[in-house]
GROMACS .gro file of N, CA and C in nm:
model
  510
    1MET      N    1   0.070  -0.116   0.009
    1MET     CA    2   0.014   0.030   0.008
    1MET      C    3   0.089   0.148   0.043
    2PRO      N    4   0.090   0.199  -0.080
    2PRO     CA    5   0.122   0.339  -0.134
    2PRO      C    6   0.140   0.401  -0.014
    3ASN      N    7   0.023   0.424   0.047
    3ASN     CA    8   0.027   0.549   0.201
    3ASN      C    9   0.009   0.492   0.308
    4GLN      N   10   0.098   0.367   0.292
    4GLN     CA   11   0.107   0.342   0.446
    4GLN      C   12   0.285   0.330   0.449
    5ARG      N   13   0.288   0.318   0.600
    5ARG     CA   14   0.443   0.283   0.612
    5ARG      C   15   0.517   0.141   0.596
    6ARG      N   16   0.611   0.074   0.632
    6ARG     CA   17   0.605  -0.057   0.560
    6ARG      C   18   0.597  -0.114   0.752
    7HIS      N   19   0.611  -0.068   0.848
    7HIS     CA   20   0.622  -0.154   0.956
    7HIS      C   21   0.503  -0.078   1.009
    8GLY      N   22   0.401  -0.058   0.975
    8GLY     CA   23   0.286  -0.023   1.021
    8GLY      C   24   0.263   0.130   1.098
    9GLY      N   25   0.206   0.165   1.153
    9GLY     CA   26   0.268   0.288   1.198
    9GLY      C   27   0.082   0.390   1.087
   10LEU      N   28   0.121   0.491   1.098
   10LEU     CA   29  -0.006   0.600   1.106
   10LEU      C   30   0.037   0.656   0.947
   11PRO      N   31  -0.078   0.677   0.835
   11PRO     CA   32  -0.035   0.709   0.742
   11PRO      C   33   0.076   0.781   0.697
   12LEU      N   34   0.123   0.829   0.582
   12LEU     CA   35   0.164   0.965   0.502
   12LEU      C   36   0.126   1.059   0.569
   13ALA      N   37   0.000   1.081   0.487
   13ALA     CA   38  -0.114   1.199   0.482
   13ALA      C   39  -0.110   1.241   0.636
   14VAL      N   40  -0.090   1.140   0.731
   14VAL     CA   41  -0.143   1.233   0.890
   14VAL      C   42   0.044   1.277   0.890
   15TYR      N   43   0.124   1.219   0.839
   15TYR     CA   44   0.294   1.302   0.854
   15TYR      C   45   0.275   1.394   0.777
   16VAL      N   46   0.258   1.408   0.674
   16VAL     CA   47   0.241   1.559   0.571
   16VAL      C   48   0.136   1.629   0.677
   17VAL      N   49   0.023   1.620   0.696
   17VAL     CA   50  -0.049   1.789   0.781
   17VAL      C   51   0.021   1.797   0.898
   18ALA      N   52   0.067   1.667   0.973
   18ALA     CA   53   0.132   1.734   1.098
   18ALA      C   54   0.252   1.837   1.051
   19LEU      N   55   0.323   1.811   0.968
   19LEU     CA   56   0.476   1.873   0.904
   19LEU      C   57   0.425   1.992   0.872
   20LEU      N   58   0.277   2.004   0.820
   20LEU     CA   59   0.193   2.168   0.744
   20LEU      C   60   0.188   2.259   0.917
   21VAL      N   61   0.066   2.180   0.976
   21VAL     CA   62   0.039   2.242   1.068
   21VAL      C   63   0.054   2.263   1.180
   22VAL      N   64   0.185   2.215   1.234
   22VAL     CA   65   0.282   2.262   1.344
   22VAL      C   66   0.342   2.364   1.328
   23PRO      N   67   0.381   2.409   1.176
   23PRO     CA   68   0.508   2.520   1.143
   23PRO      C   69   0.393   2.628   1.125
   24LEU      N   70   0.241   2.560   1.085
   24LEU     CA   71   0.190   2.675   1.022
   24LEU      C   72   0.108   2.780   1.200
   25THR      N   73   0.060   2.659   1.272
   25THR     CA   74   0.026   2.681   1.379
   25THR      C   75   0.112   2.798   1.457
   26ALA      N   76   0.245   2.766   1.438
   26ALA     CA   77   0.342   2.804   1.542
   26ALA      C   78   0.356   2.952   1.512
   27VAL      N   79   0.357   3.001   1.348
   27VAL     CA   80   0.372   3.150   1.299
   27VAL      C   81   0.238   3.184   1.326
   28GLY      N   82   0.132   3.157   1.332
   28GLY     CA   83  -0.020   3.228   1.350
   28GLY      C   84   0.001   3.272   1.531
   29TRP      N   85   0.046   3.201   1.609
   29TRP     CA   86   0.083   3.230   1.712
   29TRP      C   87   0.155   3.291   1.734
   30PHE      N   88   0.305   3.369   1.697
   30PHE     CA   89   0.398   3.403   1.695
   30PHE      C   90   0.298   3.563   1.628
   31SER      N   91   0.281   3.552   1.552
   31SER     CA   92   0.201   3.696   1.456
   31SER      C   93   0.105   3.691   1.547
   32ILE      N   94   0.028   3.627   1.624
   32ILE     CA   95  -0.100   3.740   1.729
   32ILE      C   96   0.015   3.770   1.832
   33ARG      N   97   0.113   3.745   1.875
   33ARG     CA   98   0.194   3.798   1.977
   33ARG      C   99   0.233   3.912   1.950
   34GLU      N  100   0.276   3.900   1.824
   34GLU     CA  101   0.327   4.062   1.775
   34GLU      C  102   0.284   4.117   1.780
   35VAL      N  103   0.142   4.157   1.729
   35VAL     CA  104   0.048   4.222   1.668
   35VAL      C  105   0.012   4.287   1.841
   36ARG      N  106  -0.002   4.201   1.891
   36ARG     CA  107  -0.037   4.241   2.046
   36ARG      C  108   0.040   4.316   2.156
   37ARG      N  109   0.218   4.299   2.057
   37ARG     CA  110   0.287   4.372   2.134
   37ARG      C  111   0.277   4.503   2.056
   38ASN      N  112   0.236   4.501   1.933
   38ASN     CA  113   0.266   4.626   1.881
   38ASN      C  114   0.149   4.746   1.892
   39ASP      N  115   0.004   4.666   1.912
   39ASP     CA  116  -0.060   4.751   1.990
   39ASP      C  117  -0.018   4.817   2.097
   40ALA      N  118   0.034   4.710   2.216
   40ALA     CA  119   0.060   4.806   2.282
   40ALA      C  120   0.168   4.945   2.310
   41ALA      N  121   0.256   4.904   2.215
   41ALA     CA  122   0.408   5.002   2.179
   41ALA      C  123   0.300   5.099   2.124
   42THR      N  124   0.152   5.087   2.018
   42THR     CA  125   0.098   5.177   1.997
   42THR      C  126   0.031   5.280   2.085
   43GLU      N  127  -0.013   5.210   2.169
   43GLU     CA  128  -0.060   5.309   2.294
   43GLU      C  129   0.038   5.386   2.386
   44ARG      N  130   0.100   5.290   2.411
   44ARG     CA  131   0.239   5.400   2.474
   44ARG      C  132   0.321   5.499   2.369
   45SER      N  133   0.307   5.480   2.255
   45SER     CA  134   0.321   5.577   2.158
   45SER      C  135   0.194   5.732   2.153
   46LEU      N  136   0.140   5.686   2.173
   46LEU     CA  137  -0.016   5.737   2.231
   46LEU      C  138  -0.026   5.841   2.326
   47SER      N  139   0.015   5.776   2.447
   47SER     CA  140   0.041   5.821   2.568
   47SER      C  141   0.145   5.922   2.564
   48ILE      N  142   0.262   5.930   2.514
   48ILE     CA  143   0.394   5.949   2.521
   48ILE      C  144   0.336   6.096   2.369
   49ALA      N  145   0.266   6.102   2.291
   49ALA     CA  146   0.248   6.213   2.174
   49ALA      C  147   0.105   6.289   2.272
   50SER      N  148   0.017   6.275   2.333
   50SER     CA  149  -0.015   6.341   2.426
   50SER      C  150   0.030   6.388   2.555
   51ALA      N  151   0.147   6.351   2.602
   51ALA     CA  152   0.206   6.386   2.717
   51ALA      C  153   0.326   6.505   2.615
   52VAL      N  154   0.340   6.467   2.546
   52VAL     CA  155   0.414   6.592   2.484
   52VAL      C  156   0.361   6.717   2.440
   53ALA      N  157   0.248   6.674   2.394
   53ALA     CA  158   0.113   6.784   2.322
   53ALA      C  159   0.054   6.858   2.493
   54GLU      N  160   0.061   6.761   2.553
   54GLU     CA  161   0.020   6.847   2.677
   54GLU      C  162   0.163   6.971   2.746
   55SER      N  163   0.255   6.891   2.770
   55SER     CA  164   0.371   6.938   2.844
   55SER      C  165   0.390   7.083   2.689
   56SER      N  166   0.397   7.078   2.563
   56SER     CA  167   0.439   7.193   2.459
   56SER      C  168   0.333   7.284   2.486
   57ALA      N  169   0.206   7.249   2.502
   57ALA     CA  170   0.124   7.337   2.526
   57ALA      C  171   0.083   7.447   2.669
   58ALA      N  172   0.173   7.346   2.803
   58ALA     CA  173   0.191   7.377   2.894
   58ALA      C  174   0.309   7.487   2.895
   59ALA      N  175   0.467   7.481   2.885
   59ALA     CA  176   0.542   7.592   2.813
   59ALA      C  177   0.471   7.670   2.738
   60ALA      N  178   0.397   7.662   2.623
   60ALA     CA  179   0.379   7.786   2.566
   60ALA      C  180   0.283   7.848   2.620
   61THR      N  181   0.199   7.829   2.741
   61THR     CA  182   0.137   7.900   2.776
   61THR      C  183   0.232   8.008   2.854
   62LEU      N  184   0.291   7.993   2.965
   62LEU     CA  185   0.396   8.059   3.070
   62LEU      C  186   0.409   8.188   2.995
   63ILE      N  187   0.460   8.204   2.852
   63ILE     CA  188   0.574   8.327   2.883
   63ILE      C  189   0.444   8.439   2.811
   64PRO      N  190   0.282   8.364   2.729
   64PRO     CA  191   0.187   8.504   2.676
   64PRO      C  192   0.150   8.499   2.816
   65LEU      N  193   0.117   8.504   2.947
   65LEU     CA  194   0.049   8.487   3.045
   65LEU      C  195   0.127   8.551   3.167
   66GLU      N  196   0.282   8.513   3.108
   66GLU     CA  197   0.363   8.620   3.209
   66GLU      C  198   0.386   8.777   3.160
   67THR      N  199   0.350   8.786   2.986
   67THR     CA  200   0.380   8.874   2.938
   67THR      C  201   0.222   8.991   2.997
   68GLU      N  202   0.111   8.965   2.970
   68GLU     CA  203   0.011   9.000   2.962
   68GLU      C  204  -0.034   9.061   3.132
   69LYS      N  205   0.023   8.948   3.252
   69LYS     CA  206   0.019   8.994   3.408
   69LYS      C  207   0.157   9.092   3.382
   70LEU      N  208   0.261   9.094   3.364
   70LEU     CA  209   0.292   9.245   3.388
   70LEU      C  210   0.293   9.401   3.309
   71ALA      N  211   0.215   9.318   3.164
   71ALA     CA  212   0.137   9.489   3.128
   71ALA      C  213   0.015   9.543   3.181
   72SER      N  214  -0.061   9.429   3.272
   72SER     CA  215  -0.193   9.426   3.314
   72SER      C  216  -0.124   9.536   3.429
   73LEU      N  217  -0.023   9.458   3.528
   73LEU     CA  218  -0.032   9.512   3.645
   73LEU      C  219   0.073   9.665   3.613
   74GLY      N  220   0.103   9.678   3.485
   74GLY     CA  221   0.177   9.821   3.464
   74GLY      C  222   0.042   9.930   3.420
   75MET      N  223  -0.103   9.837   3.344
   75MET     CA  224  -0.152   9.910   3.367
   75MET      C  225  -0.232   9.951   3.506
   76VAL      N  226  -0.243   9.876   3.599
   76VAL     CA  227  -0.280   9.886   3.701
   76VAL      C  228  -0.221  10.004   3.778
   77ILE      N  229  -0.078   9.978   3.839
   77ILE     CA  230  -0.031  10.081   3.850
   77ILE      C  231   0.001  10.250   3.793
   78SER      N  232  -0.040  10.256   3.645
   78SER     CA  233  -0.043  10.373   3.566
   78SER      C  234  -0.151  10.397   3.588
   79ALA      N  235  -0.258  10.390   3.653
   79ALA     CA  236  -0.381  10.393   3.642
   79ALA      C  237  -0.415  10.513   3.687
   80GLY      N  238  -0.341  10.573   3.783
   80GLY     CA  239  -0.310  10.719   3.811
   80GLY      C  240  -0.325  10.850   3.688
   81GLY      N  241  -0.328  10.815   3.617
   81GLY     CA  242  -0.305  10.919   3.481
   81GLY      C  243  -0.118  10.934   3.466
   82SER      N  244  -0.063  10.822   3.498
   82SER     CA  245   0.079  10.792   3.397
   82SER      C  246   0.089  10.803   3.278
   83THR      N  247   0.200  10.869   3.213
   83THR     CA  248   0.183  10.883   3.057
   83THR      C  249   0.233  10.723   3.031
   84ASP      N  250   0.259  10.637   3.079
   84ASP     CA  251   0.296  10.520   3.055
   84ASP      C  252   0.166  10.456   3.034
   85ALA      N  253   0.067  10.499   3.094
   85ALA     CA  254  -0.052  10.408   3.036
   85ALA      C  255  -0.094  10.375   2.915
   86ASP      N  256  -0.071  10.443   2.812
   86ASP     CA  257  -0.023  10.423   2.662
   86ASP      C  258   0.025  10.317   2.596
   87VAL      N  259   0.132  10.302   2.664
   87VAL     CA  260   0.187  10.221   2.638
   87VAL      C  261   0.159  10.035   2.707
   88PHE      N  262   0.121  10.104   2.796
   88PHE     CA  263   0.077   9.959   2.905
   88PHE      C  264  -0.064   9.914   2.830
   89ARG      N  265  -0.101   9.962   2.807
   89ARG     CA  266  -0.280   9.970   2.733
   89ARG      C  267  -0.213   9.885   2.595
   90ALA      N  268  -0.122   9.911   2.477
   90ALA     CA  269  -0.093   9.834   2.350
   90ALA      C  270  -0.021   9.725   2.405
   91LEU      N  271   0.100   9.693   2.546
   91LEU     CA  272   0.114   9.622   2.518
   91LEU      C  273   0.022   9.489   2.602
   92VAL      N  274  -0.072   9.544   2.655
   92VAL     CA  275  -0.265   9.444   2.704
   92VAL      C  276  -0.310   9.432   2.607
   93ASP      N  277  -0.324   9.479   2.501
   93ASP     CA  278  -0.420   9.436   2.393
   93ASP      C  279  -0.312   9.338   2.318
   94GLY      N  280  -0.164   9.356   2.274
   94GLY     CA  281  -0.062   9.253   2.261
   94GLY      C  282  -0.088   9.115   2.261
   95ALA      N  283  -0.087   9.138   2.406
   95ALA     CA  284  -0.043   9.019   2.481
   95ALA      C  285  -0.170   8.922   2.524
   96ARG      N  286  -0.329   8.989   2.497
   96ARG     CA  287  -0.422   8.936   2.530
   96ARG      C  288  -0.428   8.833   2.419
   97PRO      N  289  -0.467   8.792   2.268
   97PRO     CA  290  -0.498   8.770   2.205
   97PRO      C  291  -0.386   8.596   2.213
   98ARG      N  292  -0.244   8.633   2.219
   98ARG     CA  293  -0.160   8.551   2.255
   98ARG      C  294  -0.177   8.434   2.343
   99THR      N  295  -0.234   8.572   2.451
   99THR     CA  296  -0.280   8.453   2.569
   99THR      C  297  -0.398   8.331   2.574
  100ASP      N  298  -0.482   8.441   2.499
  100ASP     CA  299  -0.625   8.327   2.472
  100ASP      C  300  -0.611   8.197   2.373
  101ARG      N  301  -0.506   8.212   2.265
  101ARG     CA  302  -0.482   8.133   2.216
  101ARG      C  303  -0.383   7.990   2.270
  102ALA      N  304  -0.265   8.052   2.374
  102ALA     CA  305  -0.210   7.968   2.461
  102ALA      C  306  -0.302   7.848   2.529
  103LEU      N  307  -0.387   7.957   2.602
  103LEU     CA  308  -0.472   7.865   2.681
  103LEU      C  309  -0.612   7.768   2.568
  104ASP      N  310  -0.618   7.829   2.472
  104ASP     CA  311  -0.701   7.754   2.381
  104ASP      C  312  -0.633   7.626   2.324
  105ASP      N  313  -0.484   7.663   2.338
  105ASP     CA  314  -0.401   7.521   2.285
  105ASP      C  315  -0.391   7.436   2.411
  106LEU      N  316  -0.394   7.485   2.557
  106LEU     CA  317  -0.375   7.412   2.628
  106LEU      C  318  -0.503   7.322   2.650
  107ASP      N  319  -0.582   7.362   2.680
  107ASP     CA  320  -0.718   7.298   2.653
  107ASP      C  321  -0.746   7.200   2.582
  108ARG      N  322  -0.704   7.236   2.440
  108ARG     CA  323  -0.704   7.120   2.341
  108ARG      C  324  -0.646   7.033   2.380
  109ALA      N  325  -0.515   7.017   2.402
  109ALA     CA  326  -0.412   6.903   2.485
  109ALA      C  327  -0.516   6.823   2.615
  110PHE      N  328  -0.554   6.909   2.695
  110PHE     CA  329  -0.597   6.848   2.793
  110PHE      C  330  -0.718   6.706   2.737
  111ARG      N  331  -0.793   6.813   2.682
  111ARG     CA  332  -0.898   6.726   2.623
  111ARG      C  333  -0.897   6.602   2.535
  112ARG      N  334  -0.735   6.608   2.489
  112ARG     CA  335  -0.699   6.486   2.374
  112ARG      C  336  -0.735   6.383   2.449
  113GLU      N  337  -0.712   6.327   2.593
  113GLU     CA  338  -0.740   6.249   2.703
  113GLU      C  339  -0.814   6.278   2.818
  114PRO      N  340  -0.952   6.317   2.761
  114PRO     CA  341  -1.057   6.367   2.885
  114PRO      C  342  -1.097   6.306   3.003
  115SER      N  343  -1.088   6.189   3.022
  115SER     CA  344  -1.046   6.105   3.094
  115SER      C  345  -0.970   6.105   3.180
  116ALA      N  346  -0.838   6.134   3.172
  116ALA     CA  347  -0.674   6.092   3.237
  116ALA      C  348  -0.708   6.302   3.305
  117ASN      N  349  -0.762   6.375   3.240
  117ASN     CA  350  -0.703   6.526   3.271
  117ASN      C  351  -0.879   6.609   3.315
  118ALA      N  352  -0.956   6.537   3.364
  118ALA     CA  353  -1.082   6.602   3.391
  118ALA      C  354  -1.078   6.733   3.424
  119ALA      N  355  -0.996   6.654   3.616
  119ALA     CA  356  -0.966   6.791   3.688
  119ALA      C  357  -0.907   6.896   3.594
  120SER      N  358  -0.779   6.876   3.537
  120SER     CA  359  -0.706   6.980   3.488
  120SER      C  360  -0.758   7.055   3.421
  121ILE      N  361  -0.894   7.002   3.302
  121ILE     CA  362  -0.993   7.094   3.263
  121ILE      C  363  -1.079   7.143   3.307
  122GLU      N  364  -1.094   7.107   3.409
  122GLU     CA  365  -1.244   7.182   3.546
  122GLU      C  366  -1.163   7.246   3.535
  123ALA      N  367  -0.995   7.287   3.600
  123ALA     CA  368  -0.932   7.368   3.677
  123ALA      C  369  -0.875   7.481   3.586
  124LEU      N  370  -0.887   7.436   3.452
  124LEU     CA  371  -0.834   7.584   3.350
  124LEU      C  372  -0.970   7.646   3.348
  125ARG      N  373  -1.054   7.563   3.304
  125ARG     CA  374  -1.183   7.687   3.328
  125ARG      C  375  -1.233   7.730   3.428
  126GLU      N  376  -1.205   7.696   3.572
  126GLU     CA  377  -1.234   7.760   3.679
  126GLU      C  378  -1.119   7.910   3.643
  127ALA      N  379  -0.997   7.885   3.624
  127ALA     CA  380  -0.861   7.973   3.612
  127ALA      C  381  -0.950   8.106   3.493
  128SER      N  382  -0.956   8.036   3.407
  128SER     CA  383  -0.997   8.187   3.295
  128SER      C  384  -1.108   8.222   3.359
  129ALA      N  385  -1.185   8.161   3.446
  129ALA     CA  386  -1.300   8.257   3.462
  129ALA      C  387  -1.250   8.366   3.524
  130LEU      N  388  -1.160   8.342   3.606
  130LEU     CA  389  -1.089   8.426   3.720
  130LEU      C  390  -0.984   8.519   3.619
  131LEU      N  391  -0.959   8.441   3.551
  131LEU     CA  392  -0.863   8.547   3.472
  131LEU      C  393  -0.901   8.678   3.403
  132ASP      N  394  -1.096   8.624   3.358
  132ASP     CA  395  -1.154   8.678   3.277
  132ASP      C  396  -1.213   8.831   3.334
  133THR      N  397  -1.234   8.767   3.488
  133THR     CA  398  -1.269   8.904   3.627
  133THR      C  399  -1.172   9.024   3.619
  134ALA      N  400  -1.038   8.953   3.605
  134ALA     CA  401  -0.888   9.044   3.679
  134ALA      C  402  -0.925   9.128   3.548
  135ARG      N  403  -0.944   9.075   3.446
  135ARG     CA  404  -0.890   9.173   3.282
  135ARG      C  405  -1.006   9.249   3.273
  136GLU      N  406  -1.153   9.198   3.325
  136GLU     CA  407  -1.236   9.360   3.325
  136GLU      C  408  -1.198   9.432   3.446
  137ARG      N  409  -1.131   9.382   3.567
  137ARG     CA  410  -1.078   9.504   3.637
  137ARG      C  411  -1.032   9.608   3.570
  138VAL      N  412  -0.904   9.528   3.518
  138VAL     CA  413  -0.770   9.606   3.483
  138VAL      C  414  -0.836   9.707   3.376
  139ASP      N  415  -0.942   9.679   3.272
  139ASP     CA  416  -0.998   9.760   3.174
  139ASP      C  417  -1.120   9.829   3.197
  140ALA      N  418  -1.147   9.814   3.326
  140ALA     CA  419  -1.276   9.961   3.406
  140ALA      C  420  -1.160  10.050   3.509
  141GLY      N  421  -1.023   9.995   3.520
  141GLY     CA  422  -0.944  10.091   3.573
  141GLY      C  423  -0.974  10.077   3.709
  142ASN      N  424  -0.976   9.964   3.769
  142ASN     CA  425  -0.994   9.960   3.925
  142ASN      C  426  -0.991   9.852   3.965
  143GLY      N  427  -0.859   9.813   3.883
  143GLY     CA  428  -0.750   9.614   3.954
  143GLY      C  429  -0.708   9.676   4.044
  144MET      N  430  -0.634   9.577   4.129
  144MET     CA  431  -0.594   9.589   4.252
  144MET      C  432  -0.488   9.524   4.197
  145THR      N  433  -0.346   9.561   4.188
  145THR     CA  434  -0.212   9.506   4.178
  145THR      C  435  -0.206   9.376   4.218
  146VAL      N  436  -0.265   9.307   4.370
  146VAL     CA  437  -0.257   9.183   4.418
  146VAL      C  438  -0.377   9.082   4.362
  147GLY      N  439  -0.499   9.125   4.333
  147GLY     CA  440  -0.605   9.054   4.276
  147GLY      C  441  -0.525   9.026   4.133
  148VAL      N  442  -0.558   9.138   4.024
  148VAL     CA  443  -0.453   9.122   3.942
  148VAL      C  444  -0.344   8.972   3.906
  149GLU      N  445  -0.248   8.991   3.991
  149GLU     CA  446  -0.130   8.911   4.016
  149GLU      C  447  -0.204   8.772   4.097
  150SER      N  448  -0.246   8.752   4.147
  150SER     CA  449  -0.298   8.643   4.197
  150SER      C  450  -0.402   8.540   4.106
  151ALA      N  451  -0.458   8.661   4.027
  151ALA     CA  452  -0.534   8.553   3.883
  151ALA      C  453  -0.444   8.483   3.815
  152PHE      N  454  -0.328   8.576   3.781
  152PHE     CA  455  -0.235   8.573   3.673
  152PHE      C  456  -0.162   8.422   3.707
  153ASP      N  457  -0.165   8.435   3.878
  153ASP     CA  458  -0.035   8.312   3.936
  153ASP      C  459  -0.131   8.270   3.950
  154VAL      N  460  -0.267   8.213   3.968
  154VAL     CA  461  -0.351   8.076   3.946
  154VAL      C  462  -0.304   7.979   3.837
  155VAL      N  463  -0.341   8.085   3.681
  155VAL     CA  464  -0.338   8.019   3.550
  155VAL      C  465  -0.196   7.986   3.533
  156LEU      N  466  -0.108   8.024   3.612
  156LEU     CA  467   0.031   8.024   3.542
  156LEU      C  468   0.068   7.919   3.682
  157GLY      N  469   0.029   7.913   3.747
  157GLY     CA  470   0.054   7.805   3.870
  157GLY      C  471  -0.037   7.601   3.767
  158LEU      N  472  -0.127   7.681   3.730
  158LEU     CA  473  -0.198   7.537   3.666
  158LEU      C  474  -0.064   7.494   3.536
  159ALA      N  475  -0.054   7.589   3.485
  159ALA     CA  476   0.046   7.535   3.328
  159ALA      C  477   0.181   7.534   3.427
  160THR      N  478   0.204   7.526   3.517
  160THR     CA  479   0.331   7.471   3.607
  160THR      C  480   0.321   7.333   3.605
  161ASP      N  481   0.191   7.365   3.693
  161ASP     CA  482   0.152   7.194   3.744
  161ASP      C  483   0.131   7.095   3.630
  162ALA      N  484   0.083   7.120   3.501
  162ALA     CA  485   0.047   7.041   3.377
  162ALA      C  486   0.192   6.987   3.351
  163LEU      N  487   0.265   7.078   3.318
  163LEU     CA  488   0.372   7.052   3.299
  163LEU      C  489   0.468   6.940   3.380
  164SER      N  490   0.457   6.939   3.557
  164SER     CA  491   0.556   6.911   3.647
  164SER      C  492   0.415   6.734   3.653
  165ALA      N  493   0.307   6.780   3.592
  165ALA     CA  494   0.275   6.632   3.584
  165ALA      C  495   0.312   6.528   3.468
  166VAL      N  496   0.296   6.613   3.401
  166VAL     CA  497   0.292   6.535   3.261
  166VAL      C  498   0.505   6.491   3.249
  167SER      N  499   0.517   6.541   3.338
  167SER     CA  500   0.717   6.482   3.328
  167SER      C  501   0.703   6.371   3.403
  168TYR      N  502   0.659   6.349   3.544
  168TYR     CA  503   0.607   6.293   3.601
  168TYR      C  504   0.542   6.113   3.626
  169THR      N  505   0.448   6.169   3.504
  169THR     CA  506   0.343   6.061   3.480
  169THR      C  507   0.365   5.991   3.369
  170HIS      N  508   0.414   6.025   3.307
  170HIS     CA  509   0.445   5.971   3.143
  170HIS      C  510   0.593   5.935   3.104
   0.00000   0.00000   0.00000
């Protein structure tokens, strides 16, 4: 019989099937394992990309905030009729759009992972409301240096906290 071995045993077809199935099963198992490893690497990469976006947005917030803070304090101090009031007004008018853009970028960076950043999103919303109130007081000419400075310091603290949180958690 051509399909059986001489001394009994299994048919040749069983050996051929075994020679094909065992390597194919091993290749399939290794492929699935590699796909899972790649999925884990992708998740880590996305987490790192999100951390970089948050860190960049937080760092980019610091200078515009500080610029507007100093210009606003200059406006408050010069509200008594100083000749520098126009200079400070121009500085504030130039700094506010940059600050708003930076805060919007920070908010977008936080919202990339809303579940992980829910507290930061809420804190940024509250700090922005406090900043808007301080801006209104500066524009009305009845701001106090302590109130204006503390409003900006809250937002600056939030950006600094976001920077330090990103560097330690990712």
